[in-house]
mmCIF file of C-alpha atoms and ligand atoms in Angstrom:
data_model
loop_
_atom_site.group_PDB
_atom_site.id
_atom_site.type_symbol
_atom_site.label_atom_id
_atom_site.label_comp_id
_atom_site.label_asym_id
_atom_site.label_seq_id
_atom_site.Cartn_x
_atom_site.Cartn_y
_atom_site.Cartn_z
ATOM 1 C CA MET A 1 53.606 73.593 27.049
ATOM 2 C CA SER A 2 50.460 71.963 25.770
ATOM 3 C CA LYS A 3 48.348 71.465 28.937
ATOM 4 C CA ALA A 4 45.033 73.169 28.407
ATOM 5 C CA TYR A 5 41.638 73.509 30.065
ATOM 6 C CA PHE A 6 38.431 74.105 28.176
ATOM 7 C CA ILE A 7 36.013 75.827 30.533
ATOM 8 C CA GLN A 8 32.270 75.459 30.115
ATOM 9 C CA PHE A 9 29.095 76.218 32.029
ATOM 10 C CA GLU A 10 25.761 74.456 32.358
ATOM 11 C CA ASP A 11 23.156 76.460 34.224
ATOM 12 C CA GLN A 12 20.026 74.335 34.045
ATOM 13 C CA ASN A 13 18.046 76.962 35.994
ATOM 14 C CA LEU A 14 18.656 79.499 33.227
ATOM 15 C CA ASN A 15 18.576 76.908 30.467
ATOM 16 C CA GLU A 16 22.099 77.838 29.387
ATOM 17 C CA GLY A 17 24.322 75.058 28.162
ATOM 18 C CA SER A 18 27.522 74.744 26.234
ATOM 19 C CA ASN A 19 28.032 73.512 22.725
ATOM 20 C CA LEU A 20 30.311 70.514 22.325
ATOM 21 C CA ALA A 21 31.525 71.596 18.888
ATOM 22 C CA THR A 22 34.175 73.988 20.278
ATOM 23 C CA LEU A 23 35.352 71.356 22.748
ATOM 24 C CA ALA A 24 35.773 68.926 19.835
ATOM 25 C CA GLY A 25 37.657 71.610 17.895
ATOM 26 C CA MET A 26 40.049 72.297 20.786
ATOM 27 C CA SER A 27 40.757 68.601 21.293
ATOM 28 C CA GLY A 28 42.255 68.642 17.794
ATOM 29 C CA TYR A 29 44.871 71.180 18.919
ATOM 30 C CA PHE A 30 45.747 70.265 22.505
ATOM 31 C CA SER A 31 46.939 66.726 23.221
ATOM 32 C CA ASP A 32 46.539 67.289 26.974
ATOM 33 C CA LEU A 33 43.113 68.908 27.248
ATOM 34 C CA THR A 34 40.801 68.764 30.273
ATOM 35 C CA ASN A 35 37.169 69.769 29.953
ATOM 36 C CA VAL A 36 36.036 71.663 33.071
ATOM 37 C CA VAL A 37 32.279 72.110 33.451
ATOM 38 C CA LEU A 38 30.630 74.179 36.192
ATOM 39 C CA THR A 39 26.984 73.350 36.789
ATOM 40 C CA ASN A 40 24.084 73.301 39.213
ATOM 41 C CA HIS A 41 22.587 69.978 38.009
ATOM 42 C CA SER A 42 25.335 67.410 37.440
ATOM 43 C CA ASP A 43 22.932 64.456 37.076
ATOM 44 C CA ASP A 44 21.116 66.117 34.191
ATOM 45 C CA ILE A 45 24.223 67.046 32.251
ATOM 46 C CA LYS A 46 26.380 63.948 32.851
ATOM 47 C CA PRO A 47 25.101 62.010 29.787
ATOM 48 C CA LYS A 48 26.163 64.897 27.552
ATOM 49 C CA TYR A 49 29.810 64.474 28.573
ATOM 50 C CA GLU A 50 30.036 60.691 28.881
ATOM 51 C CA ASN A 51 31.275 60.270 25.304
ATOM 52 C CA CYS A 52 32.549 63.727 24.470
ATOM 53 C CA GLY A 53 36.087 62.457 23.771
ATOM 54 C CA VAL A 54 37.827 64.769 26.281
ATOM 55 C CA ASN A 55 38.518 63.877 29.917
ATOM 56 C CA THR A 56 35.940 65.844 31.863
ATOM 57 C CA GLU A 57 35.781 67.239 35.379
ATOM 58 C CA ILE A 58 32.304 68.388 36.369
ATOM 59 C CA TYR A 59 32.120 70.782 39.328
ATOM 60 C CA THR A 60 28.661 70.938 40.804
ATOM 61 C CA SER A 61 27.003 73.196 43.361
ATOM 62 C CA SER A 62 23.284 73.821 43.770
ATOM 63 C CA ASP A 63 24.185 77.499 44.353
ATOM 64 C CA PHE A 64 25.957 77.868 40.995
ATOM 65 C CA THR A 65 24.473 80.552 38.754
ATOM 66 C CA LEU A 66 25.725 82.092 35.532
ATOM 67 C CA THR A 67 24.463 85.455 36.687
ATOM 68 C CA ASP A 68 27.252 85.889 39.225
ATOM 69 C CA LEU A 69 30.475 86.297 37.233
ATOM 70 C CA PRO A 70 32.738 87.479 40.107
ATOM 71 C CA THR A 71 31.902 84.349 42.106
ATOM 72 C CA ILE A 72 32.463 82.136 39.040
ATOM 73 C CA THR A 73 35.899 83.726 38.564
ATOM 74 C CA ASN A 74 36.828 83.076 42.201
ATOM 75 C CA ALA A 75 35.615 79.491 41.996
ATOM 76 C CA LEU A 76 37.522 78.874 38.753
ATOM 77 C CA SER A 77 40.742 80.305 40.107
ATOM 78 C CA LYS A 78 40.504 77.829 43.006
ATOM 79 C CA ILE A 79 39.673 74.884 40.709
ATOM 80 C CA VAL A 80 42.707 75.521 38.462
ATOM 81 C CA ASP A 81 44.980 76.595 41.304
ATOM 82 C CA GLY A 82 48.613 75.587 40.701
ATOM 83 C CA ASN A 83 48.206 75.218 36.918
ATOM 84 C CA ASN A 84 49.022 78.785 35.943
ATOM 85 C CA HIS A 85 51.280 77.699 33.073
ATOM 86 C CA ALA A 86 48.422 76.064 31.218
ATOM 87 C CA VAL A 87 46.229 77.594 28.521
ATOM 88 C CA PHE A 88 42.639 78.264 29.596
ATOM 89 C CA VAL A 89 40.173 78.270 26.723
ATOM 90 C CA PHE A 90 36.661 79.741 26.744
ATOM 91 C CA GLU A 91 34.051 79.776 23.981
ATOM 92 C CA ASP A 92 34.234 82.991 21.939
ATOM 93 C CA SER A 93 30.888 84.357 23.155
ATOM 94 C CA ASN A 94 29.841 87.363 25.265
ATOM 95 C CA LEU A 95 29.948 85.221 28.384
ATOM 96 C CA GLY A 96 33.214 83.494 27.407
ATOM 97 C CA ASN A 97 35.001 86.760 26.673
ATOM 98 C CA ASN A 98 33.729 88.344 29.871
ATOM 99 C CA LEU A 99 34.877 85.439 32.053
ATOM 100 C CA ALA A 100 38.156 84.991 30.161
ATOM 101 C CA SER A 101 39.157 88.583 30.904
ATOM 102 C CA ARG A 102 38.219 88.201 34.565
ATOM 103 C CA LEU A 103 40.193 84.959 34.936
ATOM 104 C CA ALA A 104 43.234 86.392 33.107
ATOM 105 C CA ALA A 105 43.265 89.352 35.499
ATOM 106 C CA LYS A 106 42.841 87.108 38.523
ATOM 107 C CA LEU A 107 45.653 84.700 37.482
ATOM 108 C CA ASN A 108 47.808 87.482 36.041
ATOM 109 C CA LEU A 109 48.005 85.766 32.655
ATOM 110 C CA PRO A 110 48.027 87.186 29.105
ATOM 111 C CA LEU A 111 44.612 87.306 27.413
ATOM 112 C CA VAL A 112 43.880 86.858 23.702
ATOM 113 C CA CYS A 113 40.218 86.972 22.642
ATOM 114 C CA HIS A 114 38.653 85.910 19.298
ATOM 115 C CA VAL A 115 41.465 83.508 18.392
ATOM 116 C CA THR A 116 41.184 82.252 14.808
ATOM 117 C CA ASP A 117 44.193 79.918 14.672
ATOM 118 C CA LEU A 118 46.465 78.013 17.041
ATOM 119 C CA THR A 119 49.845 76.327 16.706
ATOM 120 C CA ILE A 120 51.193 74.238 19.550
ATOM 121 C CA SER A 121 54.932 73.720 19.988
ATOM 122 C CA PRO A 122 56.818 72.239 22.969
ATOM 123 C CA ASN A 123 57.707 75.690 24.357
ATOM 124 C CA SER A 124 54.771 77.850 23.482
ATOM 125 C CA VAL A 125 51.287 78.153 22.102
ATOM 126 C CA THR A 126 51.041 80.551 19.188
ATOM 127 C CA VAL A 127 47.649 82.175 18.731
ATOM 128 C CA SER A 128 46.412 84.415 15.918
ATOM 129 C CA ARG A 129 43.521 86.820 15.813
ATOM 130 C CA ASN A 130 42.211 89.173 13.178
ATOM 131 C CA ILE A 131 42.648 92.886 13.750
ATOM 132 C CA ALA A 132 41.944 96.093 11.802
ATOM 133 C CA GLU A 133 38.640 94.730 10.494
ATOM 134 C CA SER A 134 40.350 91.499 9.414
ATOM 135 C CA LYS A 135 42.886 93.346 7.243
ATOM 136 C CA ALA A 136 45.736 92.143 9.447
ATOM 137 C CA VAL A 137 46.513 89.301 11.826
ATOM 138 C CA ARG A 138 48.109 89.670 15.242
ATOM 139 C CA VAL A 139 50.229 86.700 16.327
ATOM 140 C CA SER A 140 51.017 86.159 20.027
ATOM 141 C CA HIS A 141 53.260 83.554 21.628
ATOM 142 C CA LEU A 142 52.035 82.300 24.992
ATOM 143 C CA LYS A 143 55.122 80.912 26.684
ATOM 144 C CA GLN A 144 53.985 80.926 30.293
ATOM 145 C CA GLY A 145 50.338 80.055 29.858
ATOM 146 C CA GLY A 146 47.448 82.312 28.990
ATOM 147 C CA VAL A 147 43.719 82.722 28.611
ATOM 148 C CA ILE A 148 42.094 82.653 25.184
ATOM 149 C CA THR A 149 38.635 82.634 23.638
ATOM 150 C CA ALA A 150 38.024 80.733 20.432
ATOM 151 C CA SER A 151 35.255 79.071 18.465
ATOM 152 C CA LEU A 152 37.184 76.656 16.292
ATOM 153 C CA ASN A 153 34.630 73.920 15.874
ATOM 154 C CA GLY A 154 35.166 70.213 15.353
ATOM 155 C CA VAL A 155 33.123 67.032 15.407
ATOM 156 C CA ILE A 156 33.185 64.400 18.143
ATOM 157 C CA SER A 157 33.835 60.949 16.737
ATOM 158 C CA GLU A 158 31.045 58.388 17.213
ATOM 159 C CA ASN A 159 33.250 56.048 19.296
ATOM 160 C CA ALA A 160 34.750 58.734 21.533
ATOM 161 C CA THR A 161 35.668 57.726 25.077
ATOM 162 C CA ASN A 162 36.864 59.761 28.060
ATOM 163 C CA SER A 163 36.988 59.815 31.845
ATOM 164 C CA LEU A 164 34.310 61.711 33.765
ATOM 165 C CA GLU A 165 34.677 62.970 37.338
ATOM 166 C CA VAL A 166 32.027 64.772 39.350
ATOM 167 C CA ASN A 167 33.175 66.990 42.238
ATOM 168 C CA GLU A 168 31.210 69.157 44.630
ATOM 169 C CA PHE A 169 32.503 72.706 44.795
ATOM 170 C CA ASN A 170 31.876 75.754 46.896
ATOM 171 C CA PHE A 171 29.972 78.489 45.105
ATOM 172 C CA LYS A 172 29.454 80.984 47.868
ATOM 173 C CA SER A 173 28.504 84.399 46.585
ATOM 174 C CA ASP A 174 29.630 87.554 48.367
ATOM 175 C CA SER A 175 27.449 89.610 46.079
ATOM 176 C CA LYS A 176 24.666 91.765 47.542
ATOM 177 C CA VAL A 177 23.039 91.871 44.098
ATOM 178 C CA ARG A 178 19.974 89.649 43.638
ATOM 179 C CA TYR A 179 19.204 88.123 40.267
ATOM 180 C CA ILE A 180 15.625 87.262 39.407
ATOM 181 C CA LYS A 181 14.835 84.889 36.588
ATOM 182 C CA LYS A 182 12.560 86.550 34.021
ATOM 183 C CA LYS A 183 9.220 84.895 33.415
ATOM 184 C CA ASN A 184 8.722 83.629 29.859
ATOM 185 C CA ALA A 185 12.456 83.486 29.241
ATOM 186 C CA GLN A 186 13.000 83.136 25.506
ATOM 187 C CA ASN A 187 14.284 79.614 25.530
ATOM 188 C CA ASP A 188 12.007 77.830 27.977
ATOM 189 C CA LEU A 189 12.401 74.262 26.744
ATOM 190 C CA VAL A 190 13.929 73.024 29.979
ATOM 191 C CA TYR A 191 10.827 74.105 31.935
ATOM 192 C CA ALA A 192 8.205 73.179 29.329
ATOM 193 C CA LYS A 193 5.441 70.770 30.333
ATOM 194 C CA THR A 194 4.747 69.963 26.687
ATOM 195 C CA ILE A 195 7.260 69.887 23.823
ATOM 196 C CA VAL A 196 6.513 69.426 20.139
ATOM 197 C CA SER A 197 9.754 68.452 18.491
ATOM 198 C CA GLY A 198 10.565 68.194 14.804
ATOM 199 C CA GLY A 199 13.107 66.156 12.876
ATOM 200 C CA LYS A 200 14.166 65.654 9.289
ATOM 201 C CA GLY A 201 10.809 64.006 8.560
ATOM 202 C CA LEU A 202 9.296 67.519 8.482
ATOM 203 C CA GLN A 203 11.113 67.758 5.114
ATOM 204 C CA ASP A 204 12.263 71.415 5.240
ATOM 205 C CA ALA A 205 12.308 74.665 7.254
ATOM 206 C CA ALA A 206 8.738 75.438 6.145
ATOM 207 C CA GLY A 207 7.602 72.336 8.069
ATOM 208 C CA PHE A 208 8.419 74.146 11.323
ATOM 209 C CA LYS A 209 5.802 76.872 10.756
ATOM 210 C CA PRO A 210 2.804 74.557 11.310
ATOM 211 C CA LEU A 211 4.724 72.963 14.203
ATOM 212 C CA MET A 212 4.931 76.403 15.848
ATOM 213 C CA GLN A 213 1.185 76.918 15.315
ATOM 214 C CA LEU A 214 0.549 73.556 16.939
ATOM 215 C CA ALA A 215 2.823 74.570 19.824
ATOM 216 C CA GLN A 216 0.662 77.663 20.399
ATOM 217 C CA LYS A 217 -2.515 75.592 20.465
ATOM 218 C CA LEU A 218 -0.990 73.127 22.947
ATOM 219 C CA ASP A 219 0.793 75.802 24.993
ATOM 220 C CA ALA A 220 3.965 73.875 24.178
ATOM 221 C CA SER A 221 7.583 74.699 23.338
ATOM 222 C CA VAL A 222 9.241 73.726 20.078
ATOM 223 C CA GLY A 223 12.281 71.457 20.046
ATOM 224 C CA ALA A 224 14.313 69.880 17.267
ATOM 225 C CA THR A 225 16.963 67.336 16.385
ATOM 226 C CA LYS A 226 20.542 68.207 15.552
ATOM 227 C CA ALA A 227 19.961 67.083 11.982
ATOM 228 C CA VAL A 228 17.568 69.988 11.464
ATOM 229 C CA THR A 229 19.372 72.624 13.525
ATOM 230 C CA ASP A 230 22.538 71.826 11.534
ATOM 231 C CA GLN A 231 20.516 72.547 8.387
ATOM 232 C CA GLY A 232 19.438 75.888 9.857
ATOM 233 C CA TRP A 233 15.724 74.978 9.725
ATOM 234 C CA ILE A 234 15.415 76.271 13.300
ATOM 235 C CA ASP A 235 17.714 77.923 15.826
ATOM 236 C CA ALA A 236 20.418 75.701 17.376
ATOM 237 C CA THR A 237 19.243 76.643 20.904
ATOM 238 C CA LYS A 238 16.211 74.396 20.239
ATOM 239 C CA MET A 239 18.399 71.302 19.775
ATOM 240 C CA ILE A 240 17.535 68.490 22.182
ATOM 241 C CA GLY A 241 20.049 65.791 22.948
ATOM 242 C CA VAL A 242 23.513 65.135 24.235
ATOM 243 C CA SER A 243 24.965 68.114 22.380
ATOM 244 C CA ASN A 244 22.629 70.675 23.919
ATOM 245 C CA LEU A 245 19.494 70.406 26.072
ATOM 246 C CA ILE A 246 18.201 67.638 28.321
ATOM 247 C CA VAL A 247 14.443 67.975 28.759
ATOM 248 C CA LYS A 248 11.825 66.200 30.885
ATOM 249 C CA PRO A 249 8.370 67.442 29.889
ATOM 250 C CA ASP A 250 5.104 65.708 30.769
ATOM 251 C CA VAL A 251 4.430 65.140 27.066
ATOM 252 C CA TYR A 252 7.006 64.967 24.244
ATOM 253 C CA TYR A 253 5.748 64.800 20.648
ATOM 254 C CA ALA A 254 8.416 63.541 18.202
ATOM 255 C CA PHE A 255 7.392 64.460 14.650
ATOM 256 C CA GLY A 256 9.549 62.853 11.941
ATOM 257 C CA ILE A 257 12.342 61.963 14.374
ATOM 258 C CA SER A 258 14.159 58.648 13.886
ATOM 259 C CA GLY A 259 15.202 58.219 17.550
ATOM 260 C CA ALA A 260 19.006 58.297 17.362
ATOM 261 C CA VAL A 261 20.544 57.729 20.797
ATOM 262 C CA GLN A 262 22.190 61.176 20.799
ATOM 263 C CA HIS A 263 18.696 62.683 20.558
ATOM 264 C CA THR A 264 16.830 60.307 22.853
ATOM 265 C CA ALA A 265 19.401 60.782 25.645
ATOM 266 C CA GLY A 266 18.036 64.331 25.839
ATOM 267 C CA MET A 267 14.320 63.438 26.049
ATOM 268 C CA ASP A 268 13.912 59.833 27.225
ATOM 269 C CA LYS A 269 12.976 60.970 30.757
ATOM 270 C CA SER A 270 9.795 62.605 29.401
ATOM 271 C CA LYS A 271 6.692 61.276 31.170
ATOM 272 C CA HIS A 272 4.814 60.463 27.953
ATOM 273 C CA ILE A 273 6.303 60.185 24.475
ATOM 274 C CA ILE A 274 4.180 60.327 21.321
ATOM 275 C CA ALA A 275 5.992 59.483 18.075
ATOM 276 C CA ILE A 276 4.840 60.180 14.538
ATOM 277 C CA ASN A 277 6.891 58.593 11.765
ATOM 278 C CA THR A 278 6.259 57.094 8.313
ATOM 279 C CA ASP A 279 8.654 54.211 9.090
ATOM 280 C CA LYS A 280 7.067 51.756 11.503
ATOM 281 C CA THR A 281 10.534 50.316 12.301
ATOM 282 C CA ALA A 282 11.946 53.726 13.415
ATOM 283 C CA PRO A 283 13.764 53.314 16.798
ATOM 284 C CA ILE A 284 11.720 56.167 18.340
ATOM 285 C CA PHE A 285 8.712 53.800 18.473
ATOM 286 C CA LYS A 286 10.575 51.575 20.964
ATOM 287 C CA LEU A 287 10.586 54.490 23.384
ATOM 288 C CA ALA A 288 7.132 55.866 22.609
ATOM 289 C CA ASP A 289 4.039 55.386 24.760
ATOM 290 C CA TYR A 290 1.868 56.148 21.724
ATOM 291 C CA GLY A 291 2.859 55.927 18.067
ATOM 292 C CA ILE A 292 1.303 56.994 14.803
ATOM 293 C CA VAL A 293 2.679 55.586 11.534
ATOM 294 C CA GLY A 294 1.993 58.395 9.107
ATOM 295 C CA ASP A 295 3.075 61.646 7.527
ATOM 296 C CA ALA A 296 4.124 64.145 10.230
ATOM 297 C CA ASN A 297 3.153 67.250 8.241
ATOM 298 C CA GLN A 298 -0.353 65.923 7.588
ATOM 299 C CA ILE A 299 -0.836 64.922 11.212
ATOM 300 C CA ILE A 300 0.324 68.332 12.443
ATOM 301 C CA ASP A 301 -2.238 70.008 10.136
ATOM 302 C CA ARG A 302 -4.993 67.690 11.348
ATOM 303 C CA LEU A 303 -4.149 68.360 14.979
ATOM 304 C CA ILE A 304 -4.170 72.141 14.382
ATOM 305 C CA ASN A 305 -7.643 71.841 12.812
ATOM 306 C CA LEU A 306 -8.903 69.635 15.628
ATOM 307 C CA LEU A 307 -7.737 71.790 18.542
HETATM 308 C C1 FAD B 1 28.686 63.347 18.465
HETATM 309 C C2 FAD B 1 27.264 63.466 18.014
HETATM 310 C C3 FAD B 1 26.411 64.212 18.788
HETATM 311 C C4 FAD B 1 25.075 64.332 18.400
HETATM 312 N N1 FAD B 1 24.220 65.059 19.182
HETATM 313 C C5 FAD B 1 22.922 65.129 18.847
HETATM 314 C C6 FAD B 1 21.976 65.825 19.673
HETATM 315 O O1 FAD B 1 22.295 66.402 20.708
HETATM 316 N N2 FAD B 1 20.703 65.855 19.296
HETATM 317 C C7 FAD B 1 20.246 65.234 18.158
HETATM 318 O O2 FAD B 1 19.045 65.315 17.871
HETATM 319 N N3 FAD B 1 21.092 64.577 17.372
HETATM 320 C C8 FAD B 1 22.427 64.511 17.674
HETATM 321 N N4 FAD B 1 23.273 63.861 16.854
HETATM 322 C C9 FAD B 1 22.759 63.378 15.545
HETATM 323 C C10 FAD B 1 22.009 62.065 15.674
HETATM 324 O O3 FAD B 1 22.919 60.995 15.604
HETATM 325 C C11 FAD B 1 21.001 61.911 14.502
HETATM 326 O O4 FAD B 1 21.662 62.067 13.289
HETATM 327 C C12 FAD B 1 19.843 62.918 14.567
HETATM 328 O O5 FAD B 1 19.260 62.932 15.844
HETATM 329 C C13 FAD B 1 18.795 62.501 13.541
HETATM 330 O O6 FAD B 1 17.839 63.501 13.439
HETATM 331 P P1 FAD B 1 16.442 63.180 12.783
HETATM 332 O O7 FAD B 1 15.741 62.121 13.559
HETATM 333 O O8 FAD B 1 15.757 64.496 12.604
HETATM 334 O O9 FAD B 1 16.813 62.707 11.296
HETATM 335 P P2 FAD B 1 16.844 61.266 10.639
HETATM 336 O O10 FAD B 1 17.649 60.313 11.421
HETATM 337 O O11 FAD B 1 17.192 61.491 9.217
HETATM 338 O O12 FAD B 1 15.338 60.760 10.744
HETATM 339 C C14 FAD B 1 14.259 61.304 10.066
HETATM 340 C C15 FAD B 1 13.060 60.439 10.379
HETATM 341 O O13 FAD B 1 11.914 61.019 9.755
HETATM 342 C C16 FAD B 1 11.123 59.966 9.231
HETATM 343 N N5 FAD B 1 10.305 60.564 8.145
HETATM 344 C C17 FAD B 1 10.637 60.858 6.874
HETATM 345 N N6 FAD B 1 9.622 61.464 6.240
HETATM 346 C C18 FAD B 1 8.625 61.562 7.162
HETATM 347 C C19 FAD B 1 7.308 62.104 7.109
HETATM 348 N N7 FAD B 1 6.811 62.691 6.010
HETATM 349 N N8 FAD B 1 6.564 62.040 8.236
HETATM 350 C C20 FAD B 1 7.045 61.436 9.383
HETATM 351 N N9 FAD B 1 8.256 60.902 9.449
HETATM 352 C C21 FAD B 1 9.042 60.973 8.366
HETATM 353 C C22 FAD B 1 12.103 58.922 8.751
HETATM 354 O O14 FAD B 1 11.473 57.647 8.706
HETATM 355 C C23 FAD B 1 13.169 59.003 9.832
HETATM 356 O O15 FAD B 1 12.917 58.084 10.884
HETATM 357 C C24 FAD B 1 24.599 63.717 17.200
HETATM 358 C C25 FAD B 1 25.487 62.947 16.457
HETATM 359 C C26 FAD B 1 26.806 62.826 16.843
HETATM 360 C C27 FAD B 1 27.726 61.988 16.016
#
C-alpha cells in the first residue's frame, strides 16, 4: 500500500500558500504520490506546480476559502472518495493538523500527527512520531490507509516534470458564520501596489533594514528571493516565486536580484519592473522596464534620502 495524496491549499484572497519543500520530501517516500491542491485562483498558482515533480490535481472554486474548515473537509472527502486505503498527508502546521483530524474522522481512518519518519512496505506504511517530550518514539503501522501530518522537507530537482490537471469543484458552504478579511493583514504582498524586493545583492540580513525604511517611504511591501529567505535574512513568507507567492503589483523594484526563472515566474506580471544590479548582463534586466547598473545598498540609501 503506497498510494498517497499530499493535500495543499492556496487561498490567494488570504495570501496563504503552501510550501513545496514538504511535497518534495514526501515524493522521496511514496512512489505513487498525487499532489491535491484546493484553490480559488487556479490561473495564478498553476506555474508553481508545473514543474513540481509530482503529478498534480488542482481543484478550483471561486468560493473556496481557508476560513471554512468544515466545508473543506466535506469537499476533500468527495475529491478522494473511493480511495480510503491510501495515505493522506498534510503539512505539519496548525491548519494541516486541524484538517487532518477532521478528514480522519470523516473517512474513519487512523490519524498520526507530527510524523518524523516513514517506512513504506508493500503491506503497510510505518510512521514514527516523538512522544514524552521526545524521550520516546511511538511507531504505528497503517495497514488500511490513514491520515498523517509531516514536515519532512526535500528539494525539487531542476528538471522535474509532472502532469497537471485543473478541475472545477463545488465549494458550497452550509456555514452561517461570516468571515471578514482583516485590513492590513500581516502578509499583504499579494495585494500590494508597490513591492520593493531584495536578493543576495543586498549582501546580508542588515541590507533589509534600509529596504524596509524605503518600503515605508513608498508605502510598499517588502519581498525577497528564495536565496535570501533560505539564508534567514528575512521571513520565508516574503519569498516571491514559484515556491511561494505570485504577485502582480503596479511597480516591482528588484534590488540585487539576478532574475532566475523560479523568481521571475512569481513577479513577471508586474505592470512596471525596475531592476538595480551591479551586473549589466543580469537576466532581470531583460524583464525590466527601467534598469540601474549600480550598488543596490547605495541606491536604496539615496532613494530614502530623496523621498
Ligand atoms: C525548485 C526550485 C524552486 C525555486 N523557487 C524559487 C522561488 O520561488 N523564488 C526565488 O526567488 N527563487 C527560487 N529558486 C531559486 C532561484 O533559482 C535562484 O537561485 C534565486 O532566485 C536567486 O536569488 P537572488 O537573485 O537573490 O541571488 P543570486 O542569483 O545570487 O543573484 C544575486 C544578484 O545580485 C547582484 N549583486 C551582487 N552584489 C550587488 C550589489 N552590491 N548591488 C546590486 N546587485 C548586486 C548579482 O550581480 C546577482 O545578479 C528556486 C530554485 C529551485 C531549484
